[in-house]
RNA sequence: GGGCCUGUAGCUCAAUUGGUUAGAGCAGAGCGCUCAUAACGCUUUGGUUGGGGGUUCGAGUCCCUCCGGGCCUACCA
């Protein structure tokens, strides 16, 4: 039994996430967490909402709520949706928690003590009308290069030229439209991560088997141009972790907060502390996951994230942990994902294009989404959601191959025998062959799951389901029943056990259907089938079961067409 | 501009890292079965691996070049 720490990239607080966000981090992390638990490992699966930053403040302002209230509400919404999708977090925390405030300030102090914090005076654009400093992208104006009149302060989207806000002609606030802007000097803290470049480089080199996507992004940032740049880790905002606090090793930072990308990863640790608090445990309970001097030396730590998050997890966060000069647990494996597109374009929150988590659950059960998203996870490339593909995959895989198998076996048994596992008969070479095939494929499935090869795991699982249909076709208990009912009884007894077996191994992908199946088999034996023959003897003759409701209703053409229209944009 | 990823059957993807005749699922065609959600099984059609050139006994895989798609480029998170 191993101890496995799993974190999913934190979903940002400003709204409901779409399916692309879900499949890029939380969902595959959940798959892995469920699998590890099923194998008997001790798992700590952590996620949280990322609540700080300008977008959160603006989103709150839009609703007219105080930002703290807005975040609390949205956290509740996201937590509910996570439950709806069956995301089995041990704790779903908040980066605005007291724990994160304390830890973020702790790390900042440690980094300062190690000489890794530098005060830098910068010039930034201040908007009088908005009463705030504006991040570059929140300043709009005319591009000096191509004349596009909606160029942003960081880059012109029309000609892709990178800009400085002061380059813009007729700059204005993207928030209010105000042109009453002023360049002001403001003091910020920088993390001197450039001094850790070689350390980080060696650390990344020492990792084996990380996805190319992960290492290539990290290497780019380490070696591109002048190499790894120092980063500002504070901002002129109200909502966040205060930079000036009791015991802070600097002065004059009042009214500033730490930048989200400094405090968000620290929330992985803080959320584990929140978990301990929520369970009435003391600090040692979370420290044994995070401190190598307090029991975390045998922990394997795996992170899941979309590719946009890679630089922060390969460089900034490790720099924070290493720079603290305390024995914090570093990540062992970073599983990163490409993007999921929607029907020929990108998901768009602003245009309401694509399917969002709340909408998804309102039209179909979570398992449908989980199965499609995971079996099409964008591991090697960006992938694409189309309704046609969704309908075809879900109907074939879930309804026909798995759902119908459960249906045909249980109904056959009910009509020819009873709602009890039938007794009598013996198993023969055909059954031995099935056990051998199941074992081979199950071992392959386990290997893919352990390697976090999501798509391959899905296709192997599906192949395991297919073995059941192949066996039934060959054994043909409906024929055997006419001449040798005992033979049919033995076959169906095996098939009923196979259904429970499928519930166990499918649970990481489709937990709801697995639970319903297990309930129908009137069992609660979720133990992993280390030995297939033993697993297929779990339900003895005479054991009662029920015929479950249709496990997966098919998606009709009418539904597909309607949804296609409904989600095409303009939410 | 620079960097990275990518292009394989109508569609979605594999191919043990250079090794026999490029494989699966879906869709299509044919046959079988009748327990089942018109479900299942078997067989089968379908490929100049984006184009061109090169290295090699051997290239989907390595190199060059051209074409297409995507991402990143540090103040969105």
XYZ file of C-alpha atoms (C1' of nucleotides) in Angstrom:
648
model
C 0.000 0.000 0.000
C 1.340 3.344 -1.045
C 0.468 6.874 -0.005
C -0.545 9.041 -2.904
C -1.119 12.760 -2.832
C -3.154 14.022 -5.774
C -3.931 17.619 -6.623
C -6.012 19.032 -9.424
C -5.322 22.506 -10.774
C -7.572 24.943 -8.983
C -10.608 26.136 -10.947
C -10.839 29.900 -10.976
C -13.712 31.358 -9.035
C -15.248 33.668 -11.627
C -17.982 31.487 -12.988
C -18.956 27.992 -13.919
C -16.319 25.980 -15.706
C -16.865 24.308 -19.056
C -16.171 20.724 -20.015
C -12.731 21.648 -21.331
C -11.691 22.884 -17.904
C -13.125 19.757 -16.329
C -11.333 17.253 -18.530
C -8.031 19.118 -18.239
C -7.540 18.560 -14.551
C -10.296 17.683 -12.112
C -11.791 14.754 -13.982
C -8.614 12.797 -14.768
C -7.362 13.548 -11.265
C -10.569 12.036 -9.924
C -10.166 8.994 -12.148
C -6.709 8.419 -10.763
C -7.761 9.061 -7.179
C -10.635 6.613 -7.444
C -8.398 4.004 -9.008
C -5.728 4.375 -6.345
C -8.308 4.054 -3.579
C -9.805 1.005 -5.289
C -6.370 -0.572 -5.240
C -6.184 -0.007 -1.514
C -3.746 2.882 -1.482
C -4.011 5.705 0.999
C -5.053 8.726 -1.035
C -5.271 12.434 -0.317
C -7.081 14.123 -3.192
C -7.107 17.900 -2.951
C -8.699 20.659 -4.953
C -9.938 24.165 -4.171
C -11.268 27.296 -5.755
C -8.706 29.881 -6.808
C -10.321 33.049 -5.565
C -7.930 35.960 -5.800
C -7.036 38.349 -8.591
C -8.531 41.045 -10.753
C -11.054 38.863 -12.607
C -12.636 37.795 -9.316
C -12.981 41.400 -8.209
C -14.510 42.409 -11.495
C -16.887 39.461 -11.579
C -18.050 40.348 -8.091
C -18.499 43.992 -9.028
C -20.628 42.930 -11.958
C -23.059 41.176 -9.646
C -22.962 44.074 -7.194
C -21.747 41.854 -4.409
C -18.784 42.298 -2.110
C -16.018 40.098 -3.451
C -15.872 37.929 -0.338
C -19.565 37.223 -0.592
C -19.344 36.541 -4.303
C -16.510 34.076 -3.832
C -18.281 32.276 -1.009
C -21.318 31.866 -3.185
C -19.403 30.728 -6.243
C -17.386 28.330 -4.150
C -20.658 26.774 -3.083
C -21.796 26.514 -6.676
C -18.561 24.921 -7.830
C -18.513 22.530 -4.894
C -22.043 21.426 -5.739
C -21.140 20.869 -9.388
C -18.053 18.921 -8.357
C -20.297 16.679 -6.266
C -22.625 16.362 -9.235
C -19.783 15.087 -11.391
C -18.730 12.658 -8.701
C -15.389 14.367 -8.091
C -14.183 12.595 -4.997
C -12.051 15.284 -3.386
C -10.993 14.584 0.139
C -11.251 18.309 0.504
C -12.385 21.090 -1.796
C -10.881 24.157 -0.216
C -10.655 27.870 -0.858
C -7.521 29.836 -1.607
C -9.007 32.638 0.488
C -8.943 30.451 3.591
C -7.278 31.465 6.840
C -4.931 28.534 6.354
C -3.781 29.815 2.997
C -3.274 33.331 4.310
C -1.007 31.972 7.015
C 0.944 29.616 4.780
C 1.389 32.134 1.991
C 2.762 34.670 4.449
C 4.933 31.973 5.970
C 6.464 31.100 2.599
C 7.018 34.741 1.749
C 8.896 35.246 5.010
C 10.994 32.134 4.466
C 11.871 33.216 0.951
C 12.822 36.651 2.200
C 15.036 35.078 4.853
C 16.748 33.088 2.121
C 17.389 36.269 0.175
C 15.002 35.321 -2.584
C 12.669 38.285 -2.318
C 13.507 41.586 -3.907
C 11.646 44.868 -3.734
C 11.228 46.445 -7.126
C 9.672 49.785 -7.998
C 7.589 49.494 -11.158
C 5.540 51.802 -13.235
C 1.996 50.667 -13.753
C -1.123 52.132 -15.203
C -3.616 53.445 -12.685
C -7.216 54.175 -13.601
C -8.820 56.964 -11.563
C -12.320 56.057 -12.683
C -11.905 52.429 -11.668
C -9.904 53.259 -8.580
C -7.391 50.534 -9.302
C -4.211 49.618 -11.079
C -4.966 47.862 -14.328
C -3.245 44.677 -15.465
C -1.897 45.121 -18.971
C -4.647 43.143 -20.588
C -7.288 45.374 -19.032
C -6.018 48.353 -20.959
C -7.302 48.770 -24.496
C -6.307 51.114 -27.235
C -5.233 51.415 -30.815
C -2.394 49.200 -31.905
C 0.626 51.244 -32.986
C 1.550 48.466 -35.365
C -1.614 47.637 -37.283
C -4.128 50.237 -36.171
C -6.529 47.728 -34.660
C -8.604 49.796 -32.230
C -9.188 47.088 -29.639
C -5.627 46.033 -28.976
C -4.878 44.968 -25.435
C -2.037 46.276 -23.341
C -0.190 42.987 -23.440
C -0.699 42.031 -27.043
C -2.649 43.018 -30.108
C -4.910 40.138 -30.988
C -5.197 41.326 -34.542
C -1.528 41.427 -35.539
C -0.232 39.384 -32.553
C 2.420 41.999 -31.812
C 3.424 42.074 -28.191
C 2.861 45.425 -26.622
C 3.515 47.462 -23.576
C 0.470 49.362 -22.299
C 2.276 52.632 -22.902
C 2.617 51.725 -26.587
C -1.127 51.984 -27.102
C -2.581 54.987 -28.835
C -5.544 56.476 -26.960
C -5.401 53.969 -24.136
C -8.518 53.385 -22.092
C -9.653 51.132 -19.301
C -11.187 47.918 -20.605
C -13.319 47.866 -17.493
C -14.944 51.300 -17.563
C -13.748 52.721 -20.838
C -12.257 55.639 -18.935
C -9.298 57.408 -20.501
C -8.377 59.008 -17.181
C -5.283 56.886 -16.804
C -2.004 57.633 -15.161
C 1.313 55.846 -15.034
C 2.244 55.550 -11.400
C 5.165 54.099 -9.618
C 4.373 51.247 -7.281
C 6.556 48.945 -5.236
C 6.327 45.188 -5.562
C 7.991 42.056 -4.310
C 9.714 39.840 -6.832
C 10.561 36.192 -6.384
C 14.172 35.785 -7.491
C 13.522 32.461 -9.148
C 16.283 33.144 -11.659
C 18.788 32.292 -8.933
C 17.184 28.858 -8.712
C 17.383 28.225 -12.423
C 20.095 25.576 -12.300
C 18.474 23.862 -9.350
C 15.142 23.712 -11.151
C 16.817 22.604 -14.360
C 18.546 19.706 -12.623
C 15.371 18.807 -10.776
C 13.416 18.599 -14.015
C 16.196 16.639 -15.685
C 16.056 14.140 -12.857
C 12.392 13.372 -13.496
C 11.619 10.319 -15.569
C 8.704 9.761 -17.856
C 7.013 13.114 -17.534
C 4.777 14.025 -20.493
C 6.666 15.854 -23.226
C 4.137 18.612 -22.904
C 5.219 19.147 -19.308
C 8.973 19.145 -19.759
C 9.059 21.062 -23.011
C 7.121 23.966 -21.525
C 9.345 23.992 -18.442
C 12.511 23.876 -20.531
C 11.296 26.674 -22.721
C 10.835 28.945 -19.733
C 14.160 27.939 -18.220
C 16.236 28.514 -21.316
C 14.385 30.875 -23.592
C 16.093 34.212 -24.110
C 17.771 35.316 -20.891
C 16.453 32.271 -19.098
C 14.077 32.105 -16.198
C 12.861 35.543 -15.232
C 12.104 36.791 -11.758
C 8.433 37.246 -11.145
C 6.409 39.828 -9.335
C 4.457 38.046 -6.655
C 2.401 40.967 -5.377
C -0.366 43.137 -6.796
C -2.159 46.357 -5.920
C -5.491 44.827 -5.017
C -7.739 44.617 -1.991
C -8.845 41.003 -2.174
C -6.150 38.498 -1.374
C -3.478 37.622 1.118
C -2.072 40.875 2.571
C 1.595 41.451 1.888
C 1.977 43.572 4.981
C 1.365 41.486 8.083
C 2.651 40.991 11.590
C 6.217 39.849 11.316
C 6.549 40.709 7.644
C 10.203 41.310 6.755
C 9.385 44.446 4.753
C 7.619 47.726 5.213
C 5.426 49.957 3.122
C 3.497 47.205 1.371
C 0.150 48.185 2.822
C -2.801 47.787 0.505
C -1.077 45.118 -1.544
C -1.781 41.426 -1.767
C 0.133 38.428 -3.023
C -0.393 37.579 -6.640
C -2.712 34.647 -7.261
C 0.012 32.633 -8.861
C 2.004 32.820 -5.700
C -0.794 31.888 -3.341
C -2.810 29.481 -5.496
C -0.389 26.521 -5.488
C 0.277 27.066 -1.790
C -3.420 26.394 -1.387
C -2.736 22.747 -2.241
C -0.985 22.561 1.100
C -3.399 24.892 2.857
C -6.389 22.905 1.612
C -4.906 19.792 3.153
C -4.661 21.724 6.407
C -8.287 22.796 5.909
C -9.112 19.117 5.526
C -7.443 18.358 8.831
C -9.317 21.225 10.497
C -12.611 20.014 9.068
C -12.018 16.576 10.545
C -10.878 17.830 13.914
C -7.342 16.567 13.342
C -4.183 18.304 14.415
C -1.429 19.644 12.194
C 0.456 16.382 12.024
C -2.431 14.934 10.004
C -1.728 17.199 7.052
C 1.972 17.578 7.622
C 2.495 13.859 7.080
C 1.435 14.505 3.475
C 3.574 17.548 2.896
C 6.601 17.586 5.127
C 9.345 15.112 4.426
C 10.581 15.579 7.989
C 7.115 14.765 9.328
C 6.177 11.589 7.503
C 5.849 12.551 3.842
C 9.065 10.896 2.726
C 7.153 7.935 1.276
C 4.387 10.002 -0.354
C 4.038 9.984 -4.124
C 2.708 13.353 -5.262
C 0.928 13.654 -8.609
C -0.470 16.858 -10.112
C -3.055 17.187 -12.889
C -3.458 20.328 -14.963
C -4.104 21.893 -18.347
C -1.041 22.960 -20.305
C -1.584 26.608 -19.455
C -0.751 25.797 -15.840
C 2.511 24.005 -16.467
C 4.993 26.889 -15.931
C 3.643 27.619 -12.488
C 3.785 24.003 -11.404
C 7.171 23.168 -12.889
C 8.946 26.384 -11.932
C 7.300 28.966 -9.690
C 5.773 26.636 -7.135
C 8.846 24.398 -6.873
C 10.924 27.581 -6.544
C 8.709 28.592 -3.635
C 9.063 25.219 -1.936
C 12.762 24.788 -2.577
C 13.504 28.410 -1.765
C 11.832 28.110 1.620
C 14.698 25.847 2.666
C 12.229 23.631 4.460
C 11.648 19.978 3.511
C 8.350 20.380 1.647
C 7.179 17.587 -0.589
C 7.853 18.306 -4.262
C 5.725 16.908 -7.045
C 6.772 13.519 -8.420
C 4.724 13.477 -11.592
C 2.955 16.185 -13.550
C 0.192 15.001 -15.841
C -0.704 17.789 -18.217
C -3.442 17.998 -20.816
C -4.059 19.834 -24.035
C -7.309 21.610 -24.701
C -10.725 20.310 -25.564
C -12.353 22.259 -28.366
C -16.029 22.544 -29.041
C -17.376 21.655 -32.457
C -14.781 23.311 -34.629
C -13.779 26.134 -32.292
C -12.886 26.896 -28.747
C -15.134 26.757 -25.762
C -15.968 30.336 -24.938
C -17.139 31.514 -21.563
C -17.905 34.997 -22.818
C -19.852 33.806 -25.857
C -21.533 30.983 -23.993
C -20.227 28.623 -26.614
C -19.965 25.017 -25.578
C -21.264 23.036 -22.653
C -20.742 24.217 -19.096
C -20.742 22.002 -16.057
C -24.167 23.034 -14.803
C -25.772 22.616 -18.221
C -24.130 19.266 -18.746
C -25.632 17.875 -15.557
C -29.013 19.332 -16.360
C -29.315 17.294 -19.552
C -27.552 14.025 -18.783
C -26.150 12.107 -15.799
C -22.526 12.687 -14.921
C -21.399 9.252 -16.067
C -22.187 10.055 -19.693
C -19.880 13.066 -19.547
C -17.243 11.335 -17.517
C -17.057 8.461 -19.955
C -16.900 10.551 -23.088
C -14.517 13.133 -21.698
C -12.120 10.615 -20.229
C -12.176 8.273 -23.225
C -11.401 11.301 -25.409
C -9.056 13.124 -23.035
C -6.728 15.513 -24.923
C -3.544 13.766 -23.903
C -1.413 14.055 -27.021
C -3.242 16.746 -28.893
C -6.098 19.113 -28.590
C -9.286 17.142 -29.050
C -12.731 18.080 -30.067
C -16.218 17.646 -28.717
C -18.959 17.124 -31.265
C -22.479 16.075 -30.445
C -22.421 13.428 -33.111
C -19.315 11.814 -31.704
C -20.655 12.155 -28.174
C -23.937 10.502 -29.094
C -22.261 7.692 -31.009
C -19.658 6.922 -28.338
C -21.995 7.056 -25.401
C -24.740 5.029 -27.053
C -22.386 2.361 -28.284
C -20.040 2.036 -25.332
C -22.311 2.644 -22.386
C -25.781 1.691 -23.581
C -25.022 -1.134 -26.012
C -21.839 -2.743 -24.825
C -22.125 -2.372 -21.053
C -25.718 -1.418 -20.256
C -27.281 -3.983 -22.519
C -24.998 -6.688 -21.195
C -26.251 -6.082 -17.670
C -29.767 -6.035 -18.983
C -29.633 -9.235 -21.025
C -28.019 -11.264 -18.273
C -30.259 -10.154 -15.429
C -33.448 -10.386 -17.471
C -32.568 -13.785 -18.850
C -31.949 -15.080 -15.365
C -35.173 -13.626 -14.032
C -37.255 -15.161 -16.793
C -35.621 -18.588 -16.947
C -34.603 -19.068 -13.343
C -35.422 -16.446 -10.734
C -33.944 -13.359 -9.145
C -31.487 -15.573 -7.349
C -28.069 -16.557 -8.627
C -28.841 -20.010 -10.086
C -27.117 -23.115 -8.836
C -25.807 -26.234 -10.499
C -23.681 -27.006 -13.498
C -19.971 -26.760 -13.937
C -17.602 -24.521 -15.784
C -15.543 -25.764 -18.696
C -12.792 -24.756 -21.106
C -14.806 -21.868 -22.512
C -15.026 -20.350 -19.068
C -11.323 -20.938 -18.451
C -10.598 -19.073 -21.627
C -12.781 -16.187 -20.507
C -10.952 -15.991 -17.199
C -7.630 -15.974 -19.000
C -8.743 -13.228 -21.392
C -10.180 -11.155 -18.580
C -6.994 -11.505 -16.595
C -4.798 -10.432 -19.493
C -6.891 -7.378 -20.197
C -7.344 -6.485 -16.557
C -3.582 -6.453 -16.055
C -3.223 -4.197 -19.090
C -5.944 -1.930 -17.728
C -4.140 -1.680 -14.416
C -0.883 -0.783 -16.130
C -2.508 1.969 -18.145
C -4.253 3.345 -15.090
C -1.047 3.363 -13.108
C 0.669 5.192 -15.954
C -2.270 7.631 -16.084
C -2.799 6.784 -19.738
C -6.406 7.848 -19.665
C -7.542 7.032 -23.175
C -5.794 3.693 -23.229
C -7.353 2.826 -19.902
C -10.780 3.622 -21.284
C -10.334 1.501 -24.376
C -9.007 -1.402 -22.313
C -11.998 -1.156 -19.991
C -14.320 -1.195 -22.943
C -12.525 -4.250 -24.288
C -13.150 -5.939 -20.933
C -16.860 -5.246 -21.303
C -16.813 -6.669 -24.826
C -15.384 -9.944 -23.512
C -18.647 -10.406 -21.640
C -20.725 -10.115 -24.770
C -18.413 -12.407 -26.685
C -18.655 -15.016 -23.970
C -22.434 -14.881 -23.859
C -22.694 -15.202 -27.593
C -20.454 -18.237 -27.607
C -21.897 -19.900 -24.524
C -25.462 -19.093 -25.623
C -27.185 -19.957 -22.353
C -30.549 -19.427 -24.072
C -29.755 -22.490 -26.219
C -28.154 -24.456 -23.418
C -31.223 -23.864 -21.289
C -33.348 -25.951 -23.656
C -31.163 -29.031 -23.476
C -29.102 -28.655 -20.308
C -30.482 -26.126 -17.815
C -27.680 -26.838 -15.356
C -25.159 -25.772 -17.940
C -27.097 -22.561 -18.528
C -27.246 -22.014 -14.770
C -23.483 -22.196 -14.473
C -23.045 -19.800 -17.372
C -25.468 -17.276 -15.959
C -23.991 -17.566 -12.490
C -20.689 -16.616 -14.019
C -22.265 -13.807 -16.030
C -23.943 -12.328 -12.954
C -20.618 -12.351 -11.201
C -19.102 -10.712 -14.237
C -21.541 -7.835 -13.795
C -20.345 -7.221 -10.258
C -16.774 -7.508 -11.497
C -17.510 -4.813 -14.075
C -18.987 -2.558 -11.415
C -15.740 -2.748 -9.468
C -13.359 -2.103 -12.317
C -15.552 0.525 -14.024
C -16.139 2.538 -10.878
C -13.299 5.029 -11.470
C -14.839 6.011 -14.806
C -18.563 5.738 -14.132
C -19.106 5.741 -10.372
C -22.881 6.246 -10.390
C -23.633 3.427 -12.796
C -21.160 1.225 -10.952
C -22.934 1.912 -7.683
C -26.351 1.193 -9.194
C -25.036 -2.024 -10.680
C -23.510 -3.110 -7.405
C -26.769 -2.303 -5.639
C -28.714 -4.391 -8.148
C -26.354 -7.266 -7.474
C -27.104 -6.688 -3.781
C -23.450 -6.710 -2.919
C -21.095 -4.219 -1.374
C -17.924 -6.085 -2.111
C -15.823 -3.522 -3.939
C -12.544 -5.327 -3.442
C -10.277 -5.173 -6.445
C -10.137 -8.424 -8.446
C -6.496 -9.302 -7.892
C -7.497 -12.817 -8.861
C -10.209 -12.930 -11.503
C -11.364 -16.468 -10.772
C -11.918 -15.590 -7.128
C -13.672 -12.367 -8.045
C -16.081 -14.266 -10.285
C -17.056 -16.524 -7.415
C -18.120 -13.703 -5.145
C -21.870 -14.100 -5.608
C -22.754 -17.660 -4.577
C -25.654 -19.704 -5.867
C -28.835 -18.595 -4.146
C -27.674 -14.994 -3.729
C -30.532 -12.575 -4.460
C -30.247 -9.799 -7.006
C -32.580 -7.420 -8.818
C -32.884 -6.403 -12.421
C -31.700 -2.783 -12.523
C -33.394 0.004 -14.382
C -31.892 0.697 -17.792
C -28.346 1.687 -16.905
C -27.835 4.114 -19.763
C -30.703 5.384 -21.869
C -29.639 6.199 -25.391
C -29.289 9.705 -26.692
C -31.829 10.159 -29.465
C -31.239 12.025 -32.694
C -33.833 14.581 -31.647
C -32.020 15.276 -28.410
C -28.725 15.616 -30.205
C -30.110 18.078 -32.716
C -31.754 20.150 -30.020
C -28.602 20.314 -27.915
C -26.507 21.192 -30.922
C -28.657 24.262 -31.426
C -28.929 25.092 -27.749
C -25.198 25.218 -27.088
C -23.963 26.848 -30.256
C -23.454 30.189 -28.549
C -25.182 33.129 -26.925
C -25.914 31.417 -23.701
C 9.293 36.664 -35.252
C 10.858 32.580 -31.800
C 9.741 27.875 -29.416
C 6.970 23.444 -28.846
C 3.230 19.948 -30.371
C 0.703 17.865 -34.426
C -0.953 15.783 -39.564
C -1.993 7.805 -40.061
C -8.919 4.482 -43.039
C -15.102 8.604 -44.003
C -14.671 9.819 -38.161
C -11.903 9.244 -33.236
C -7.263 7.263 -32.223
C -2.976 3.057 -31.849
C 1.657 1.360 -33.610
C 6.489 -2.032 -27.922
C 10.754 4.429 -29.480
C 14.243 2.342 -36.622
C 12.234 -3.911 -37.575
C 8.018 -8.708 -41.030
C 2.124 -7.709 -44.542
C 0.534 0.010 -40.506
C -3.665 -1.841 -36.270
C -8.414 -0.850 -32.999
C -13.301 1.375 -32.125
C -17.204 3.891 -34.732
C -19.545 4.397 -39.466
C -20.402 1.103 -44.232
C -21.255 -4.122 -46.363
C -22.428 -9.370 -45.604
C -23.662 -13.452 -42.390
C -25.203 -15.477 -37.725
C -28.034 -15.202 -33.039
C -32.931 -14.215 -30.666
C -31.301 -13.638 -23.807
C -31.164 -8.262 -24.286
C -31.901 -0.970 -24.457
C -33.434 -2.968 -32.900
C -29.234 -4.827 -28.533
C -24.930 -8.988 -29.222
C -21.334 -12.048 -32.155
C -18.531 -13.321 -36.592
C -16.606 -11.937 -41.350
C -15.429 -7.963 -44.413
C -14.577 -3.210 -47.584
C -11.508 0.864 -46.696
C -4.307 3.553 -46.277
C 1.041 6.440 -51.698
C 1.018 7.354 -42.972
C -0.117 15.834 -45.645
C 3.513 16.666 -50.430
C 8.623 16.239 -52.050
C 13.676 14.900 -51.141
C 17.433 12.385 -48.087
C 19.970 8.782 -44.391
C 19.529 3.355 -43.750
C 19.722 -3.569 -45.164
C 15.031 -1.471 -43.374
C 11.377 4.887 -42.208
C 4.621 6.240 -39.859
C 9.110 6.623 -36.671
C 15.459 9.967 -37.964
C 17.226 14.510 -41.210
C 15.994 18.613 -44.846
C 12.159 21.248 -47.248
C 7.234 22.786 -48.452
C 1.885 22.790 -47.005
C -1.990 22.541 -43.166
C -3.784 22.525 -37.803
C -2.862 23.876 -32.652
C -0.561 25.855 -28.294
C 2.935 28.937 -25.611
C 5.700 33.462 -25.669
C 6.228 35.379 -18.693
C 0.620 41.345 -16.152
C -5.743 36.439 -17.897
C -5.800 32.769 -14.573
